[in-house]
Coordinates of C-alpha atoms and ligand atoms in Angstrom, one line a residue:
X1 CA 0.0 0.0 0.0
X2 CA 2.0 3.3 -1.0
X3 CA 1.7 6.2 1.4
X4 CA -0.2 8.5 -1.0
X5 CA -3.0 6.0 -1.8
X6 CA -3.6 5.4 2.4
X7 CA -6.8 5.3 3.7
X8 CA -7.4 7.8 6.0
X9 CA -8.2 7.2 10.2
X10 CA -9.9 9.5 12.1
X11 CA -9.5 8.6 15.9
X12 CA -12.5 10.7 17.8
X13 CA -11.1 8.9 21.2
X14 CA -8.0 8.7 23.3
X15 CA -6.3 5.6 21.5
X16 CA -4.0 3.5 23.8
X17 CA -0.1 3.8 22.2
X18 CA 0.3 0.5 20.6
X19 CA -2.8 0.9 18.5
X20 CA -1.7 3.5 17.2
X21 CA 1.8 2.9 16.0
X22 CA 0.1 -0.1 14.7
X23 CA -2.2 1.9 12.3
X24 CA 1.0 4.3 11.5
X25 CA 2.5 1.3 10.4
X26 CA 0.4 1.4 7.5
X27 CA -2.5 4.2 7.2
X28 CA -2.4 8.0 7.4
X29 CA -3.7 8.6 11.0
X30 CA -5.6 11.8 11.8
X31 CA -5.8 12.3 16.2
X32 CA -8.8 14.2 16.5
X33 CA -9.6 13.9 20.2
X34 CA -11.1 17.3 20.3
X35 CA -15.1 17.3 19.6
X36 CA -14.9 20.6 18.3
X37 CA -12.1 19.3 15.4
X38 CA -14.1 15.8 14.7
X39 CA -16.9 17.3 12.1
X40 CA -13.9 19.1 10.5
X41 CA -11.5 15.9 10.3
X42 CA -14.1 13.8 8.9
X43 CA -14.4 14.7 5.7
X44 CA -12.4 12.9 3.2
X45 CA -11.9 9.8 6.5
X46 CA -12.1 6.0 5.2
X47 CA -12.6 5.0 8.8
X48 CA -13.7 6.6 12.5
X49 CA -12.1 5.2 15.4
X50 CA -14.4 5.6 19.1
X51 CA -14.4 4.3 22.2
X52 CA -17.3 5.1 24.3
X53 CA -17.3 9.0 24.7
X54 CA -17.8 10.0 21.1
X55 CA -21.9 9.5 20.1
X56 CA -21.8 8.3 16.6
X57 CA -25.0 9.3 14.8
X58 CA -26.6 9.1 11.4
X59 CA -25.2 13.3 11.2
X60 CA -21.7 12.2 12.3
X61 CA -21.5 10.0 9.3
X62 CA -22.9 12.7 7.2
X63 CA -19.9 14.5 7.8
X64 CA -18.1 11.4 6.3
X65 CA -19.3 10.7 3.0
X66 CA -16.3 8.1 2.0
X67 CA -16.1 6.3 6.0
X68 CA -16.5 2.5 5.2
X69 CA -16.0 2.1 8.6
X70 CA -16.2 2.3 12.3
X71 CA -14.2 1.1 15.3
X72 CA -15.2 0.7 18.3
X73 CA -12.1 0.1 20.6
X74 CA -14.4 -1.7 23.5
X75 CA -17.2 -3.9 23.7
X76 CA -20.4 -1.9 23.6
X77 CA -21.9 0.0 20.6
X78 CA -24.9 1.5 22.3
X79 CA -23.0 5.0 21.4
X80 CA -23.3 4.2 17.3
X81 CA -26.4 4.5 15.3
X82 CA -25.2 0.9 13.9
X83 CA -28.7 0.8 11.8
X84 CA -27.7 4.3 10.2
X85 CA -24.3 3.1 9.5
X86 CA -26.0 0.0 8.1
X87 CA -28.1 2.0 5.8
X88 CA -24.6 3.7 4.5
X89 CA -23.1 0.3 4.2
X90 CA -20.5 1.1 7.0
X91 CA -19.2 -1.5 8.6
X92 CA -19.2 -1.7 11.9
X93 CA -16.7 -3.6 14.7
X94 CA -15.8 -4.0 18.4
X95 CA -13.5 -5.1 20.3
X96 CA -14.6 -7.4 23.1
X97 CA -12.2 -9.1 24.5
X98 CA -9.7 -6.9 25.9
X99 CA -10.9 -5.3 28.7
X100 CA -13.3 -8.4 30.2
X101 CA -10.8 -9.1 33.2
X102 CA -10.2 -5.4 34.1
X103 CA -14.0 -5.0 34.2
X104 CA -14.8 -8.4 36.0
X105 CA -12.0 -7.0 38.5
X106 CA -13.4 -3.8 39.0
X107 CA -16.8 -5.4 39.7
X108 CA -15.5 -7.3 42.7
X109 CA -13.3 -4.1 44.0
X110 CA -17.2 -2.4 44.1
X111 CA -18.6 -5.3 45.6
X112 CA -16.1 -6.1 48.1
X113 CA -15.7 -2.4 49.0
X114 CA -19.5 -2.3 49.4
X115 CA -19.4 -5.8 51.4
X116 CA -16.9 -3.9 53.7
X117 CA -18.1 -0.1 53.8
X118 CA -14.0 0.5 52.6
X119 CA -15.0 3.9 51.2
X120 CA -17.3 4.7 54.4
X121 CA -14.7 3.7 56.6
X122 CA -12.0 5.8 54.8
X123 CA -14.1 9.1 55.3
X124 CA -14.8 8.0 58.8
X125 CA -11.1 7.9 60.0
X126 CA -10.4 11.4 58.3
X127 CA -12.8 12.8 60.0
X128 CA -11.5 12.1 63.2
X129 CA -13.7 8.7 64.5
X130 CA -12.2 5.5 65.2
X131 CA -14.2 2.5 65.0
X132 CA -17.7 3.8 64.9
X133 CA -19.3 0.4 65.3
X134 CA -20.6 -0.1 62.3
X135 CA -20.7 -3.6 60.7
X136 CA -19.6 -4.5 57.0
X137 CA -20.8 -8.0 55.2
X138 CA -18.6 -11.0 54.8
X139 CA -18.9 -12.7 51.6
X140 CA -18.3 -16.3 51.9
X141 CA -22.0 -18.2 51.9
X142 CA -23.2 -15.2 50.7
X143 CA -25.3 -14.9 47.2
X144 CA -24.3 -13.1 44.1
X145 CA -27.1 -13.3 41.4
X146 CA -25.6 -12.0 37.8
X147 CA -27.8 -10.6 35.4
X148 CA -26.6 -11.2 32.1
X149 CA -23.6 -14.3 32.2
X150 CA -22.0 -13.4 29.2
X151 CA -18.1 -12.6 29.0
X152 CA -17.4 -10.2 32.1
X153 CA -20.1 -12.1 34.0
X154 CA -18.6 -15.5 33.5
X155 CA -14.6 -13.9 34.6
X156 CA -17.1 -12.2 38.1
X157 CA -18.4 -15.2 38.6
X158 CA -14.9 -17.4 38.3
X159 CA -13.9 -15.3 41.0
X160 CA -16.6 -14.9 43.3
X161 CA -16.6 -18.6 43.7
X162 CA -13.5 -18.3 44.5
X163 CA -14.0 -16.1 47.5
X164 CA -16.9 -18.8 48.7
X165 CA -19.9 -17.0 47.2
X166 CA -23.0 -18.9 45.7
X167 CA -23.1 -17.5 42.5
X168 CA -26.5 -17.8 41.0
X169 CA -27.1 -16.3 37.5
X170 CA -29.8 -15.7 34.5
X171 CA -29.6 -15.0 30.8
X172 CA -31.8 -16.1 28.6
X173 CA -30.1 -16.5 25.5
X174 CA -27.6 -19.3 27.2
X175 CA -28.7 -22.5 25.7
X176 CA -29.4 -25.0 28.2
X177 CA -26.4 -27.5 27.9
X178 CA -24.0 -24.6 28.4
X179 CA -25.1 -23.9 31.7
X180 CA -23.0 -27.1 33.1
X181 CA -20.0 -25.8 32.2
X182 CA -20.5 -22.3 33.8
X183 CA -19.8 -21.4 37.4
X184 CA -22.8 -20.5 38.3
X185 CA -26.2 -21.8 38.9
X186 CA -29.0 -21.5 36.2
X187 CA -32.5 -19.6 38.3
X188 CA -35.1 -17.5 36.7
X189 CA -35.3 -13.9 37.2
X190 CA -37.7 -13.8 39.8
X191 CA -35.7 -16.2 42.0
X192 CA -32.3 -13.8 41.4
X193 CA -33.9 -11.1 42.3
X194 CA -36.1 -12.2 45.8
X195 CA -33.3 -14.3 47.1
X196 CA -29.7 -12.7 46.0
X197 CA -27.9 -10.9 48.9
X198 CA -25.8 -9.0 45.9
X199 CA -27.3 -8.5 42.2
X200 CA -24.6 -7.5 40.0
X201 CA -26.0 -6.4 36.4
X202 CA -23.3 -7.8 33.2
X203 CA -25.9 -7.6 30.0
X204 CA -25.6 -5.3 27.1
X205 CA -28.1 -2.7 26.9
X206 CA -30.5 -2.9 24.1
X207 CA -34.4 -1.7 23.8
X208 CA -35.3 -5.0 25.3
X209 CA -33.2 -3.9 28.4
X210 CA -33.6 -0.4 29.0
X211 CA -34.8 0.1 32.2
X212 CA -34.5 -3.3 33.6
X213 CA -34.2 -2.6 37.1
X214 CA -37.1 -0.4 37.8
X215 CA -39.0 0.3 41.1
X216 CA -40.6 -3.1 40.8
X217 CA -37.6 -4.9 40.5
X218 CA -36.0 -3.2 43.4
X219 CA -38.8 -4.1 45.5
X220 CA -38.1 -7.5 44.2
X221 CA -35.0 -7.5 45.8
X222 CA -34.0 -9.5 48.9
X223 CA -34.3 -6.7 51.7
X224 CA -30.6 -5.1 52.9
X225 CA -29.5 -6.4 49.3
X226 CA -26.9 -5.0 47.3
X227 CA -27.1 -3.7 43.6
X228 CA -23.8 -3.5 41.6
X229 CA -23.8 -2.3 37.6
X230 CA -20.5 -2.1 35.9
X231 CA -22.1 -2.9 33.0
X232 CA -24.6 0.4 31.0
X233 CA -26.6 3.3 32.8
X234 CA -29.6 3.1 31.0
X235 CA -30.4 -0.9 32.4
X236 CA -31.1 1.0 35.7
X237 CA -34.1 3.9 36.4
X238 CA -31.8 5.8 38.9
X239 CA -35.1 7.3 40.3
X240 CA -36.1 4.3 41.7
X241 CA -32.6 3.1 42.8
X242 CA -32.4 6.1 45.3
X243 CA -35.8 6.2 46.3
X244 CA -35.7 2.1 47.6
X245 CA -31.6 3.5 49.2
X246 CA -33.4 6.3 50.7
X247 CA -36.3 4.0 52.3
X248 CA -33.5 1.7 53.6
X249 CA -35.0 -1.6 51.4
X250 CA -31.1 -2.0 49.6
X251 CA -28.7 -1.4 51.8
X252 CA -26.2 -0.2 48.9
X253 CA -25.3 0.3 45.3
X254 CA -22.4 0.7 43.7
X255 CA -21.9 2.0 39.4
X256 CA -19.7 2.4 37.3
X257 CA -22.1 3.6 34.3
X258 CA -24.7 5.9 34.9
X259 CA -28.0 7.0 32.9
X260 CA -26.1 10.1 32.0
X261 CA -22.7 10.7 31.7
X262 CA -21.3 12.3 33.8
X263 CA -24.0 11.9 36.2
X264 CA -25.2 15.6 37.0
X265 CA -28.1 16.3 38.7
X266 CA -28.4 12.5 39.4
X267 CA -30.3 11.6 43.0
X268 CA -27.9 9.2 43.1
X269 CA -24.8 11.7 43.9
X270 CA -27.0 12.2 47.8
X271 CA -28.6 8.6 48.1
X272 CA -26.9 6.7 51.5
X273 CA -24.3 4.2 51.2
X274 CA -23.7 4.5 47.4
X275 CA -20.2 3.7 45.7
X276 CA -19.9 6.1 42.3
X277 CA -16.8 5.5 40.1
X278 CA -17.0 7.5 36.6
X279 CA -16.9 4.5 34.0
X280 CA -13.5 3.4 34.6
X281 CA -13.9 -0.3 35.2
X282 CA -11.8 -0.9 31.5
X283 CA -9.5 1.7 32.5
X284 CA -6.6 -0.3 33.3
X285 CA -3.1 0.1 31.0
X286 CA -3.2 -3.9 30.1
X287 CA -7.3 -3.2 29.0
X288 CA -6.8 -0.2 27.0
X289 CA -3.5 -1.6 24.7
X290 CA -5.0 -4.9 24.8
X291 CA -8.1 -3.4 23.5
X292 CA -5.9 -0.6 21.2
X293 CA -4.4 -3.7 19.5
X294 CA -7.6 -5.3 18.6
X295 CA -9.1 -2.9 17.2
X296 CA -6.4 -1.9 14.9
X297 CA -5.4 -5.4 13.5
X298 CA -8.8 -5.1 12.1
X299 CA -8.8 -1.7 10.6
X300 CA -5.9 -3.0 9.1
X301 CA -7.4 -6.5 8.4
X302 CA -9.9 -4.3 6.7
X303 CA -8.3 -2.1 4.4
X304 CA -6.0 -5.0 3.1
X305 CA -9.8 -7.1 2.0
X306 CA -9.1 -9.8 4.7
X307 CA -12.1 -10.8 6.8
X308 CA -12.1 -8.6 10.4
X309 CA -12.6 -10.9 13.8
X310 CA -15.6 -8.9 15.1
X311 CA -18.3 -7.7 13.1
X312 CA -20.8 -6.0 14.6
X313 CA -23.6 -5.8 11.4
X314 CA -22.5 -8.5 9.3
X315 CA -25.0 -7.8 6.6
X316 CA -22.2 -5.2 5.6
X317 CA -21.2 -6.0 2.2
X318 CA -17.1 -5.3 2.9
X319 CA -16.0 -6.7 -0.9
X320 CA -16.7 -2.4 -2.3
Ligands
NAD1 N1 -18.0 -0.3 32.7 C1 -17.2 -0.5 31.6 O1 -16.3 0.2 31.4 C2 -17.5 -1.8 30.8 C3 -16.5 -2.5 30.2 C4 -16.8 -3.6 29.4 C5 -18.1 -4.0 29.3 N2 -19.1 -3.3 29.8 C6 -20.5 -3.6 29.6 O2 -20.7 -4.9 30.3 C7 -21.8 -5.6 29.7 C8 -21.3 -7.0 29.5 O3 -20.2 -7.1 28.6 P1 -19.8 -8.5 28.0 O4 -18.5 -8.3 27.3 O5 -19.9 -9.6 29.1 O6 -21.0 -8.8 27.0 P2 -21.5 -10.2 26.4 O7 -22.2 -9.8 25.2 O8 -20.4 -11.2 26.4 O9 -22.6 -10.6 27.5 C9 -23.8 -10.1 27.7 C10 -24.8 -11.1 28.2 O10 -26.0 -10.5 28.5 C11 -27.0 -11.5 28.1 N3 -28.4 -10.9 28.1 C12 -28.9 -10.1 27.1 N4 -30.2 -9.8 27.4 C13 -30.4 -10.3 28.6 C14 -31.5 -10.3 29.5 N5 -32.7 -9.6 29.2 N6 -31.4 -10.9 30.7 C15 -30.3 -11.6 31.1 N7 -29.2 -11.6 30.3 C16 -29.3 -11.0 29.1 C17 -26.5 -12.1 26.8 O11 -27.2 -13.3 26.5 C18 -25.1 -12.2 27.1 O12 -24.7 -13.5 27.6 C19 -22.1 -4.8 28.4 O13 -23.2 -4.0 28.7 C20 -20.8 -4.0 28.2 O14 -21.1 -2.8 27.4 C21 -18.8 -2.2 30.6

């Protein structure tokens, strides 16, 4: 591929290092990590590298009438209008691999530093108090029910087993003979939710799942339960989830992803006993070049006509 004949990348987000030489190797690369330089850049772009800040809709694209495609260095896509890039014959791909042990790590900091009060604790003993009597959770025996035991909820429940938790979990779309080899018990949702002493939340957010956890839900929950979502804002009303924290039914919650982000306003920021971390559960080094690598062999895979490892709308025709 000579230089002058390149396709041209746009990348909207901060790109781990390794990604990016990578792409040097072989494309022209365009940094345009300011929002204010990204309608500007795109013009004349082959292909638009995100991760999750920049929202990729069907104006976006407008802006780049040759883009064949779009990278999504991560797992989720809720932040791409993949039907409007369908519609333009963009293809679309992820990268979903790369950050599942940082996130399934992160999850069980939240929990355990739920379990424990850590971050209570921590403000306690600045404040001058020592010992103040009150009483954190142990885990072992205890039951974590995950919603959603796809990849990051597989690697949480690995190693909440080990720590001596019953790990219960539903999903749906797991066919019935893969459940033996999972480490964690098939129930239904009602079952989760009535008798889990921690609910952590690990499905992708779609129409079908916007919303999941509403106020009925949380009044579902075992009373003095914990709720835990590293996973997308928008499966939890947050309404609801500070209302049943106010009223003392969940004892705590802990997120990573919020409705809106950042979460302003949010009655979350003032509801009791709530851990709030601003989506940083893939924001380890190891995650972000593992996931920089990924997505760039693609793009590359891509432009030199081979077949790319994750597809997110296959109906793309990638041969024009
Ligand atoms: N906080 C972060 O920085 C961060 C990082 C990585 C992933 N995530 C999010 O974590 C979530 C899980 O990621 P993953 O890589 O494990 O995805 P995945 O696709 O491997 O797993 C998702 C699972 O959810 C299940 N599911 C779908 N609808 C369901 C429903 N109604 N009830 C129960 N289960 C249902 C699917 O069958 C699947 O097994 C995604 O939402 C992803 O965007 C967040």
């Amino acid at each position: 591929m000579s230089a002058a004949v390149a396709p041209r990348v746009v990348i909207a987000d901060p790109l781990a290092p390794r990604g990016l030489e990578l792409l040097r190797e072989q494309l022209e690369v365009v940094v345009s990590t300011e929002p204010a330089r990204l309608p500007i850049d795109l013009p004349g772009a082959h292909a638009l590298v995100v991760r999750s800040r920049t929202q990729v809709d069907a104006a976006l694209m407008d802006r780049g009438a040759e883009l064949k495609l779009i990278a999504r260095a991560g797992i989720g896509v809720d932040n791409i209008d993949v039907s409007a890039a369908s519609r333009r014959n963009i293809l679309v791909i992820n990268a979903p691999l790369g950050n599942v042990q940082s996130t399934a790590e992160h999850t069980m900091a939240l929990i355990l530093a739920l379990a424990r009060r850590i971050v209570t604790a921590d403000a306690s003993l600045r404040s001058g108090a020592w010992r103040t009597g009150y009483h954190g959770m142990q885990l072992q025996g205890t039951r974590l029910g995950i919603i959603g035991i796809g990849k990051v909820g597989r690697k949480v429940a690995e190693m909440a087993k080990a720590l001596g938790l019953d790990v219960v979990a539903c999903d749906p779309y797991v066919p019935v003979e893969e459940w033996l080899a999972l480490p964690a018990r098939p129930v239904d949702a009602a079952e989760l939710l009535a008798t889990s002493d921690i609910v952590s939340l690990h499905l992708t957010l779609t129409e079908e799942t916007r919303d999941l956890i509403g106020s009925a839900e949380l009044a579902a929950m075992k009373p003095g339960s914990l709720l835990i979502n590293c996973a997308r804002g928008g499966l939890v009303d947050e309404d609801a989830l500070a209302q049943s924290l106010q009223s003392g039914h969940l004892a705590g919650a802990a997120l990573d992803v919020f409705q809106t982000e950042p979460p302003e306003g949010s009655p979350l920021l003032t509801a009791p006993n709530v851990i709030l971390t601003p989506h940083v559960a893939a924001s380890t080094r190891e995650a972000q070049e593992r996931v920089s690598t990924e997505i760039a062999v693609q793009v590359l895979d891509f432009f030199a006509g081979r077949s790319v490892a994750y597809p997110v709308n296959c109906t793309v025709k990638t041969e024009d």
